[in-house]
Short mmCIF file of C-alpha atoms in Angstrom, two decimals:
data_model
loop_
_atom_site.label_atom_id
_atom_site.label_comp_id
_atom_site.label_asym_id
_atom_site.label_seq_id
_atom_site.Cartn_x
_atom_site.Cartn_y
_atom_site.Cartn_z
CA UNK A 280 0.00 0.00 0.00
CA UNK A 281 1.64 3.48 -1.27
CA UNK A 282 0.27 7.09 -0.68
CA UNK A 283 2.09 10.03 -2.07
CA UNK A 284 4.94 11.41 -0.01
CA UNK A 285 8.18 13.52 -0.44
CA UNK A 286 11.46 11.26 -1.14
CA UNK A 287 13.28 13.73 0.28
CA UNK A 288 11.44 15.25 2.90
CA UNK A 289 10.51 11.60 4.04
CA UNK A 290 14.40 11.16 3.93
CA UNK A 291 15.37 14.20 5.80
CA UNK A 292 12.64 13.49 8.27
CA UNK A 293 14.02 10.10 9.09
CA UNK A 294 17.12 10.98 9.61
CA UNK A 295 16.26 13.78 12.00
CA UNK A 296 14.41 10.93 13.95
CA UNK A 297 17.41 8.16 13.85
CA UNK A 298 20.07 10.56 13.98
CA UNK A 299 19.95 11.00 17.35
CA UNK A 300 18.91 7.79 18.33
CA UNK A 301 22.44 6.32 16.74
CA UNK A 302 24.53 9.16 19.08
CA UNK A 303 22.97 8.22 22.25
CA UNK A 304 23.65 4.59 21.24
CA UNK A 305 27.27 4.96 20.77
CA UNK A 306 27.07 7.52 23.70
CA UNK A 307 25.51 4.21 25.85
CA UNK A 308 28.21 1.72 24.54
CA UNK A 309 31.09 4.03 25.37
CA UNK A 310 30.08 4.54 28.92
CA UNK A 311 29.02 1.11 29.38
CA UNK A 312 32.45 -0.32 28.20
CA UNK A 313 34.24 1.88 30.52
CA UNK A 314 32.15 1.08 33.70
CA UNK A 315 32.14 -2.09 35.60
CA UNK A 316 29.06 -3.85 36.21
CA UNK A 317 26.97 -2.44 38.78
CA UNK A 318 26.16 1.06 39.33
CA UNK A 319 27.86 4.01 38.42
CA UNK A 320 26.76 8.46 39.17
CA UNK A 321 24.54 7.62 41.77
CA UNK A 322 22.31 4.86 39.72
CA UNK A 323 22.45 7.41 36.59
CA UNK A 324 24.46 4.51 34.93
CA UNK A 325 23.78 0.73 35.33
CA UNK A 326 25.27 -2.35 34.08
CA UNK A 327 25.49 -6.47 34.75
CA UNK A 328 24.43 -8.94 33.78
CA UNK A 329 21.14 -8.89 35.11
CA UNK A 330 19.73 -4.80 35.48
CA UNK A 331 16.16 -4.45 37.35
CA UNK A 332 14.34 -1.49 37.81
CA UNK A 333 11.94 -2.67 40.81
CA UNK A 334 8.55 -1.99 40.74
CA UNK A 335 7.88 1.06 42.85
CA UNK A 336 10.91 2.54 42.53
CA UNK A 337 11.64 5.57 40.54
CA UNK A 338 14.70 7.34 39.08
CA UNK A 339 14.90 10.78 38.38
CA UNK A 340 16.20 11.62 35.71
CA UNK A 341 17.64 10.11 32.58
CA UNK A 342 19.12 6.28 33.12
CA UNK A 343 21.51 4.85 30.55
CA UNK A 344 21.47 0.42 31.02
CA UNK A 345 23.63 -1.89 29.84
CA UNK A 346 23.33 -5.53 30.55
CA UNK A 347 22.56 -9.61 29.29
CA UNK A 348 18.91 -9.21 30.67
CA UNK A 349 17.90 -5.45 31.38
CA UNK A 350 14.18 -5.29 33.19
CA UNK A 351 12.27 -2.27 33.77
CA UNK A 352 9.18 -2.18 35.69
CA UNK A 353 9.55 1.07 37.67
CA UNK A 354 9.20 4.41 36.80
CA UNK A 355 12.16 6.54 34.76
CA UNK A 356 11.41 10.20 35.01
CA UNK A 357 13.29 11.47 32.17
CA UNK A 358 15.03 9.82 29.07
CA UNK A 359 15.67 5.76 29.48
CA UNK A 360 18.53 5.02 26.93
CA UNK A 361 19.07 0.09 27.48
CA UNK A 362 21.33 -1.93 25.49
CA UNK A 363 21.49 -5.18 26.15
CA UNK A 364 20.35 -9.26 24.87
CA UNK A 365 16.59 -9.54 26.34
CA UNK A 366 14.86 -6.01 27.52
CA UNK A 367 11.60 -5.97 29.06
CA UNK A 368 10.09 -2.30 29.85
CA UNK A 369 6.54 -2.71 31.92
CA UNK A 370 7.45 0.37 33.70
CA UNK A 371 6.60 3.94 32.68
CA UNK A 372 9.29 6.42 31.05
CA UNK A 373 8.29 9.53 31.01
CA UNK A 374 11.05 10.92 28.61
CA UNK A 375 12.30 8.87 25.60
CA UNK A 376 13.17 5.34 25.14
CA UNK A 377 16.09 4.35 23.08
CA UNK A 378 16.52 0.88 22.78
CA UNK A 379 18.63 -1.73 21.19
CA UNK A 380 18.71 -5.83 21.53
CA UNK A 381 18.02 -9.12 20.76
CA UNK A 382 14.52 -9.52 21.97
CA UNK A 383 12.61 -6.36 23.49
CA UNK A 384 8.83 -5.52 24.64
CA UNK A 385 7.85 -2.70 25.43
CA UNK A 386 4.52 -2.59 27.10
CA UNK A 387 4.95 0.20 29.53
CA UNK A 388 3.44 4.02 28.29
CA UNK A 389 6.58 6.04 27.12
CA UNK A 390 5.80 10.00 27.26
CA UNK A 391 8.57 10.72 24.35
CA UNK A 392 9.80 8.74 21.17
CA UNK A 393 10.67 5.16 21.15
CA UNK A 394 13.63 4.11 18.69
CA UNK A 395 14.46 0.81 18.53
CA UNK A 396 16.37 -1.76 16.61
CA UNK A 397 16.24 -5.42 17.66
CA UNK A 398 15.60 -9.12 16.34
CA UNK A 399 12.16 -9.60 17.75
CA UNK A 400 10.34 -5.94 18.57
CA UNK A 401 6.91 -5.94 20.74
CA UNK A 402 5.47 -2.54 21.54
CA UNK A 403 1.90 -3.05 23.03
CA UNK A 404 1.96 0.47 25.56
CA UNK A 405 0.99 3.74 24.49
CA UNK A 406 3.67 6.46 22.96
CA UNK A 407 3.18 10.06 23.51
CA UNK A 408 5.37 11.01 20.05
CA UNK A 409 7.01 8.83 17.28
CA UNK A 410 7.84 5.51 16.68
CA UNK A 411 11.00 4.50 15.00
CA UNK A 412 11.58 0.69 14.67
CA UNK A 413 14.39 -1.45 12.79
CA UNK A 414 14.93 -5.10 13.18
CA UNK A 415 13.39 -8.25 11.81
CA UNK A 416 10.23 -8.63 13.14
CA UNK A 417 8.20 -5.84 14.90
CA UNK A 418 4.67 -5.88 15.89
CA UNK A 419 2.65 -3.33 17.23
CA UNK A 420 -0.16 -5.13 19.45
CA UNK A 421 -3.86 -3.90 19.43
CA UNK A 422 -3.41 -2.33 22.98
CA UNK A 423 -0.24 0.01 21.44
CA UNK A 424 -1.08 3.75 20.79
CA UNK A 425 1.41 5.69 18.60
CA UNK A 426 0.41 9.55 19.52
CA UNK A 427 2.28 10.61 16.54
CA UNK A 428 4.59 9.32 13.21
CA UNK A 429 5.56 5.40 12.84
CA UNK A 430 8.57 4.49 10.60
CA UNK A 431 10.14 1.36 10.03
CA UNK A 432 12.53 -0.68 8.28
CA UNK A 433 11.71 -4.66 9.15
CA UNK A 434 11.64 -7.58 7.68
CA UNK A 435 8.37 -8.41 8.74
CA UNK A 436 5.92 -5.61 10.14
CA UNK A 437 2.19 -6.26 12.19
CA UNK A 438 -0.04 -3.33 12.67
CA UNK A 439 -2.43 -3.88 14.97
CA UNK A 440 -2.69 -0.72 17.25
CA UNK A 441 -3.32 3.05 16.52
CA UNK A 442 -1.32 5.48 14.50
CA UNK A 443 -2.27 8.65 15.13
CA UNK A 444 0.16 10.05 12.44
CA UNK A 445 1.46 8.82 9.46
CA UNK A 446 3.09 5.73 8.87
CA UNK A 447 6.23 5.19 6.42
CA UNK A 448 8.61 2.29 6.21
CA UNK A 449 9.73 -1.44 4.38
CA UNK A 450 9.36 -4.66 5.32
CA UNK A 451 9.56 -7.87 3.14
CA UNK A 452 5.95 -8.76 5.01
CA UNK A 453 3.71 -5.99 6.18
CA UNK A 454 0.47 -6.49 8.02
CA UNK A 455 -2.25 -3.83 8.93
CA UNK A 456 -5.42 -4.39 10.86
CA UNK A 457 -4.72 -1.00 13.18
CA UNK A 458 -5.68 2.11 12.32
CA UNK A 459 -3.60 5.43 10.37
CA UNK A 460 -4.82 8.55 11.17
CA UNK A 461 -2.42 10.09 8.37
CA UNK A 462 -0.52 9.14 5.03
CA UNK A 463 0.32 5.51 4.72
CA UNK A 464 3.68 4.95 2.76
CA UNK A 465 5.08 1.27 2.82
CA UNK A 466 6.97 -0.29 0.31
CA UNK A 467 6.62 -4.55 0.39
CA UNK A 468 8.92 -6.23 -0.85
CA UNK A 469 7.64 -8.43 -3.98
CA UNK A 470 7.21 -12.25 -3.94
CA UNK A 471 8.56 -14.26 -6.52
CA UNK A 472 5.17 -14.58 -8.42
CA UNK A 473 5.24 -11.07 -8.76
CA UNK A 474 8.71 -10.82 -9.51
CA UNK A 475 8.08 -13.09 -12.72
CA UNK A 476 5.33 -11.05 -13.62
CA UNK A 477 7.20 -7.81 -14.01
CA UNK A 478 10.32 -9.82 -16.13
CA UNK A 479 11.45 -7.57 -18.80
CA UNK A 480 9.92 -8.48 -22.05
CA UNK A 481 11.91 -9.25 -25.25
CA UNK A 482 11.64 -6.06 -26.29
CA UNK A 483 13.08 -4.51 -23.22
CA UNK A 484 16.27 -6.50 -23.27
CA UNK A 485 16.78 -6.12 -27.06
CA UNK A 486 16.55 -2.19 -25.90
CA UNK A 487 18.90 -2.50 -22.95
CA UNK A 488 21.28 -4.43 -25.13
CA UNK A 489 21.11 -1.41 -27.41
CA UNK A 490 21.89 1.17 -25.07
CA UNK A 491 24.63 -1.42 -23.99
CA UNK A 492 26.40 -1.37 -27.45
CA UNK A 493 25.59 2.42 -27.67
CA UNK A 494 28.55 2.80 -24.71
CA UNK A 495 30.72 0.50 -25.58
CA UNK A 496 31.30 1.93 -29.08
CA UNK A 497 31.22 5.73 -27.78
CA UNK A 498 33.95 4.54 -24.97
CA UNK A 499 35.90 2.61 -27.86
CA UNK A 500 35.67 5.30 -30.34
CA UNK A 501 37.33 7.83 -27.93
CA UNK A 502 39.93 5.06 -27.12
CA UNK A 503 40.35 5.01 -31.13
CA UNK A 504 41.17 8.95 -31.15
CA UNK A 505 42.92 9.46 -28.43
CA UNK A 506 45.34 5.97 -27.77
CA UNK A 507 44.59 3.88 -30.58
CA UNK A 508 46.59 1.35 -29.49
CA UNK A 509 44.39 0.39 -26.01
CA UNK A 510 41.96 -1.62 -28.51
CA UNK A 511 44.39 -2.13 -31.26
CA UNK A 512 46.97 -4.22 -29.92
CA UNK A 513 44.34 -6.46 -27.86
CA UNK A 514 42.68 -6.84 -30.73
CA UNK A 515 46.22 -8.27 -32.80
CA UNK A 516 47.27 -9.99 -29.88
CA UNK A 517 43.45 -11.71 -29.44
CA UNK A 518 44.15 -12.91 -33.07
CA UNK A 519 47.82 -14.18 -32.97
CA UNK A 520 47.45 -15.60 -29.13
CA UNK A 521 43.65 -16.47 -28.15
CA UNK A 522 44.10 -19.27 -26.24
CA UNK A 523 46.75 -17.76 -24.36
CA UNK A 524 44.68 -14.44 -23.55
CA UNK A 525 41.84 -17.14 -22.48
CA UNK A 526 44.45 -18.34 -19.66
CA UNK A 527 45.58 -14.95 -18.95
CA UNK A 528 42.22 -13.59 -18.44
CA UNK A 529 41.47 -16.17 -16.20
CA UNK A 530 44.39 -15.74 -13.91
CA UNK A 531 43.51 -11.85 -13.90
CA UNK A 532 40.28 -12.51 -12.46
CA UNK A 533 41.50 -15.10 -10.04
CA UNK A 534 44.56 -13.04 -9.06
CA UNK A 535 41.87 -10.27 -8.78
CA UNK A 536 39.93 -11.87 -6.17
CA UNK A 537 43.63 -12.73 -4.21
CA UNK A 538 44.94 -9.08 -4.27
CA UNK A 539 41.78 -7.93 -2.71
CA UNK A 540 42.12 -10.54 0.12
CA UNK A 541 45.49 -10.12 0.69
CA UNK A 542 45.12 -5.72 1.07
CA UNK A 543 42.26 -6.63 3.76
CA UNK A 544 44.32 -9.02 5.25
CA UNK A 545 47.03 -6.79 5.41
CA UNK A 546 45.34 -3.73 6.49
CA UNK A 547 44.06 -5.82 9.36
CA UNK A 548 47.58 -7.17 10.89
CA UNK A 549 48.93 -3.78 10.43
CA UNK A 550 46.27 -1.94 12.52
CA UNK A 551 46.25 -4.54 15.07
CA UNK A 552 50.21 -4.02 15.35
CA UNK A 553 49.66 -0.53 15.12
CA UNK A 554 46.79 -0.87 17.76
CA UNK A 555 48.93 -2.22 20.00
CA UNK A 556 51.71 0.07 19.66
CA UNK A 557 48.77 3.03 20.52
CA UNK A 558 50.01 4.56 16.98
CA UNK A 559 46.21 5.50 16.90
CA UNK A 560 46.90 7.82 13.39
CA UNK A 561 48.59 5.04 11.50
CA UNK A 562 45.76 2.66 12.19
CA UNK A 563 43.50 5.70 10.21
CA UNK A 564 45.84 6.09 7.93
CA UNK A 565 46.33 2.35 6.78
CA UNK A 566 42.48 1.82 6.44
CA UNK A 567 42.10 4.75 4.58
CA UNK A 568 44.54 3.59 2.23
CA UNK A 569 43.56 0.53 1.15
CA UNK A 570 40.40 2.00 0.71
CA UNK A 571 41.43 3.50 -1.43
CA UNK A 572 43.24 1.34 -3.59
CA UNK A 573 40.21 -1.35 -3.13
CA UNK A 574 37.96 1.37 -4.94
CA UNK A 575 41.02 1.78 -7.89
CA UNK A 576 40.82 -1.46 -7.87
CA UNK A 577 37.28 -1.87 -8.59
CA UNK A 578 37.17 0.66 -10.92
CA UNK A 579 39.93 -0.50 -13.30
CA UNK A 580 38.29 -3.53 -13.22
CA UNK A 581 35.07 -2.48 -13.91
CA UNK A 582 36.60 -0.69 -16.52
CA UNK A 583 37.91 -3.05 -17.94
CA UNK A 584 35.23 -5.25 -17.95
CA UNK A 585 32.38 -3.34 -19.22
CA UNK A 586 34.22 -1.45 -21.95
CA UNK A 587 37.54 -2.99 -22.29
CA UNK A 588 36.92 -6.52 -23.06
CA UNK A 589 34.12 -6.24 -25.23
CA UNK A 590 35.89 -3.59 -27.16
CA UNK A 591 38.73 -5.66 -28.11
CA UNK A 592 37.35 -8.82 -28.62
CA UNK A 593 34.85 -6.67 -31.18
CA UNK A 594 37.59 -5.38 -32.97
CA UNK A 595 39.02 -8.96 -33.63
CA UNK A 596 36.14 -10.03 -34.79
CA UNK A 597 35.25 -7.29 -36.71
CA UNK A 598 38.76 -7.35 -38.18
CA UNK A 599 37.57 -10.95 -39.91
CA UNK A 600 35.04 -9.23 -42.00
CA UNK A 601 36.33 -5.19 -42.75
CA UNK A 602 39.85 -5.15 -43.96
CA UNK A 603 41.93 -2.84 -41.56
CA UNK A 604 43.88 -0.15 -42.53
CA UNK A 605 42.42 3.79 -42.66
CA UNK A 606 40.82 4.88 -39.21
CA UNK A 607 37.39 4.95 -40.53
CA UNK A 608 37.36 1.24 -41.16
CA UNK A 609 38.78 0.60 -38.04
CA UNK A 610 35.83 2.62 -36.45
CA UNK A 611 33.52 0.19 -39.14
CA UNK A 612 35.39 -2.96 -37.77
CA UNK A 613 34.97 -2.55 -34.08
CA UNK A 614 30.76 -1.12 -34.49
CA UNK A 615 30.13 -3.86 -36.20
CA UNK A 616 32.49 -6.61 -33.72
CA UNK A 617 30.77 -4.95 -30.89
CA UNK A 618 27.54 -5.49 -32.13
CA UNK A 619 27.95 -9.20 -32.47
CA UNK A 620 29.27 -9.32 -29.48
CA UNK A 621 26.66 -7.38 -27.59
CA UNK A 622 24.13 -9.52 -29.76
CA UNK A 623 25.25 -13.10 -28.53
CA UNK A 624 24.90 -12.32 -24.61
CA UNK A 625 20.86 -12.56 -25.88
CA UNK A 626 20.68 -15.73 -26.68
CA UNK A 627 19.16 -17.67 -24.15
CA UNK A 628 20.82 -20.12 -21.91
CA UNK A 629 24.15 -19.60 -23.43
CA UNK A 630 24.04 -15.73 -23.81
CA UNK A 631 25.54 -15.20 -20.30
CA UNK A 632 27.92 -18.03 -21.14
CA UNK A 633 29.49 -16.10 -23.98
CA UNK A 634 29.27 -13.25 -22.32
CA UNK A 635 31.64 -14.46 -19.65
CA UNK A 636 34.25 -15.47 -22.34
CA UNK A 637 34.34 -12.24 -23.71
CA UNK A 638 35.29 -10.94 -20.64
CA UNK A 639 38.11 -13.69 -20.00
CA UNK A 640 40.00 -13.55 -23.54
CA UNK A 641 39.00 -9.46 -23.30
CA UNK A 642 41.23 -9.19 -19.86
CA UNK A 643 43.96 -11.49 -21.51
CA UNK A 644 44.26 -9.92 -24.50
CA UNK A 645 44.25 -6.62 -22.52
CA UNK A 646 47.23 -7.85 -19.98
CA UNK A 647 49.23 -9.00 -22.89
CA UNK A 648 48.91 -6.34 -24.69
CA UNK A 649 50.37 -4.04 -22.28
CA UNK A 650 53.57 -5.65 -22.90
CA UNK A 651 56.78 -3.00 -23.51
CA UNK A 652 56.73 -2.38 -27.79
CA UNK A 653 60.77 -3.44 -27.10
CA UNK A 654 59.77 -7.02 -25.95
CA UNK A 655 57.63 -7.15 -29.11
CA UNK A 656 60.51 -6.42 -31.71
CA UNK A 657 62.47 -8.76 -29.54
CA UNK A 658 60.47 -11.40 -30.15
CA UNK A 659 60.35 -10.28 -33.97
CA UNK A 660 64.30 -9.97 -34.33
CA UNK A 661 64.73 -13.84 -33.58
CA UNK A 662 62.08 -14.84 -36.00
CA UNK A 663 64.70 -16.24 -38.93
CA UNK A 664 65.13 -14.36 -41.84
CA UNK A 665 65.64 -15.61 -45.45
#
């Protein structure tokens, strides 16, 4: 079910609610990592394993809990801020509530907002503002009464209660038999039957193929002007050498997927030496650097990939039917060898097939052909002469 609503004010809007809600978590974790369990600023700051709030008794003031099994059925007079594995609040909080666990219910009338992120997420109490819930299941029971906005992201959502507001979130499952006093705005996730129902069409993937041969020739005509020899020489060496730029393009993408491990791998023993020497800025430092060279990385490849391979192995082929020579049939050679090669990834069953072997002998021919013009008229001086 979808009403009309502003992306971005709905965006903006969220984030002023979960904004804060992420800065008093971190705020929570911090203190509760540097306290020992028990009590710390005169029962401002609890922690254990077990945390209980007795009936009867009230705090004044905001209380910030950390714990294995946190239980609140007093009263909180001000903000109530819990972290912990299974959180039960039966009590009343006058301020907010800003929650985060495994399993949490909340049944207890909260005066404020209530954000919360958890695996299993029962509110059934009444909430004198919004309602901001993440997790993967979250029901709202018919006794709960939202005095204001609800948003979600879940992977399964029940409304039962009262929304006095509006309502806008996700959830692969939603289910309404509550009431919205405002906009409704939730996006379901579709089922499989419905996925199949919206598959693109033949027409719509002869289209996108289109626009997808449309690139590649615009990126390989610019290669063409400016360096020739980027699609050239792939294409020559994809002609002499195919089976070798087959193996080479095979160990790129394999020695692909090992560089990448290794610069994790790498950036983690050096910022847990680094941790442990406290050399706090060189921890940063390292991170952000082979951030950054994951993201070159990717790029090139991507690169290479998408444009690269299918621009080379197009030119070889389209050097079987034009006769090189001038530029303008080398601009006729590689249209029309990009074309066929855009054409075969539609054939079905085998059209992603192919399209994987372009890619291979693309990247090989590619690697080899970035071999030093020197080593070439090496290799050309010892051919014997008559």
């Amino acid at each position: 079910m979808r009403r009309n609503a502003t992306p971005d004010r709905n965006r903006a809007r969220r984030w002023r609610i979960v904004g804060p809600a992420l800065v008093a978590f971190l705020v929570v974790i911090s203190a509760s990592a540097a306290m020992a369990q028990g009590t710390e600023l005169g029962g401002k700051i609890r922690g254990g394993d077990q945390v209980t709030v007795s009936a009867g008794e009230t705090v004044e003031g905001d209380l910030y809990v950390t714990g294995g099994i946190v239980r609140v059925d007093g009263t909180v007079a001000g903000d109530l801020l819990v972290f912990g594995g299974q959180i039960d609040v039966t009590g009343e909080v006058t301020g907010d509530l800003m929650v985060a666990g495994g399993t949490i219910d909340i049944s207890g009338p909260v005066g404020g907002d209530i954000r919360v992120a958890g695996g299993q997420i029962s509110v059934a109490g009444v909430v004198g503002e919004d309602l901001v819930a993440a997790g993967g299941q979250v029901t709202l029971a018919s006794s709960a009464d939202v005095g204001e906005d609800l948003v979600f992201g879940t992977g399964s959502m029940t409304l039962n209660g009262n929304v006095a507001g509006d309502v806008l979130g996700s959830a692969d499952n939603y289910t309404k038999q509550g009431t919205v006093g405002g906009t409704e705005n939730v996006t379901v996730a579709q089922t499989e039957t419905e996925a199949e129902q919206v598959a693109p069409t033949a027409a719509d993937r002869i289209l996108g193929a289109l626009r997808r041969w449309v690139s590649i020739l615009a990126v390989a005509a610019l290669a063409l002007w400016l360096a020739p020899r980027l699609i050239e020489k792939p294409a020559d060496t994809l002609r002499r050498r195919p089976l070798a730029s087959l193996g080479v393009g095979v160990l790129v993408l394999a020695g692909f997927v090992v560089l990448v491990g290794a610069l994790i791998l790498v950036a983690v023993l050096l910022a847990i030496v680094f941790g442990l020497l406290t050399l706090g800025d060189l921890v940063g430092t390292v991170i952000f650097t082979v951030i950054v060279a994951l993201v070159l990385l990717f790029f090139v490849l991507y690169l290479a990939v998408v444009y690269g391979a299918p621009a080379g192995v197009g030119m070889a082929l389209g050097n079987l039917v034009v006769a090189t020579g001038t530029r303008a049939r080398r601009w006729w050679s590689t249209a029309l060898g990009t074309f066929v090669v855009v054409a075969v990834t539609l054939i079905p069953v085998v059209g992603g097939l192919l399209a994987f072997l372009v890619v291979l002998f693309g990247l090989g021919a590619l690697i080899l052909g970035l071999r030093p013009v020197r080593e070439t008229q090496r290799d050309e001086d010892v051919l014997p002469t008559t």
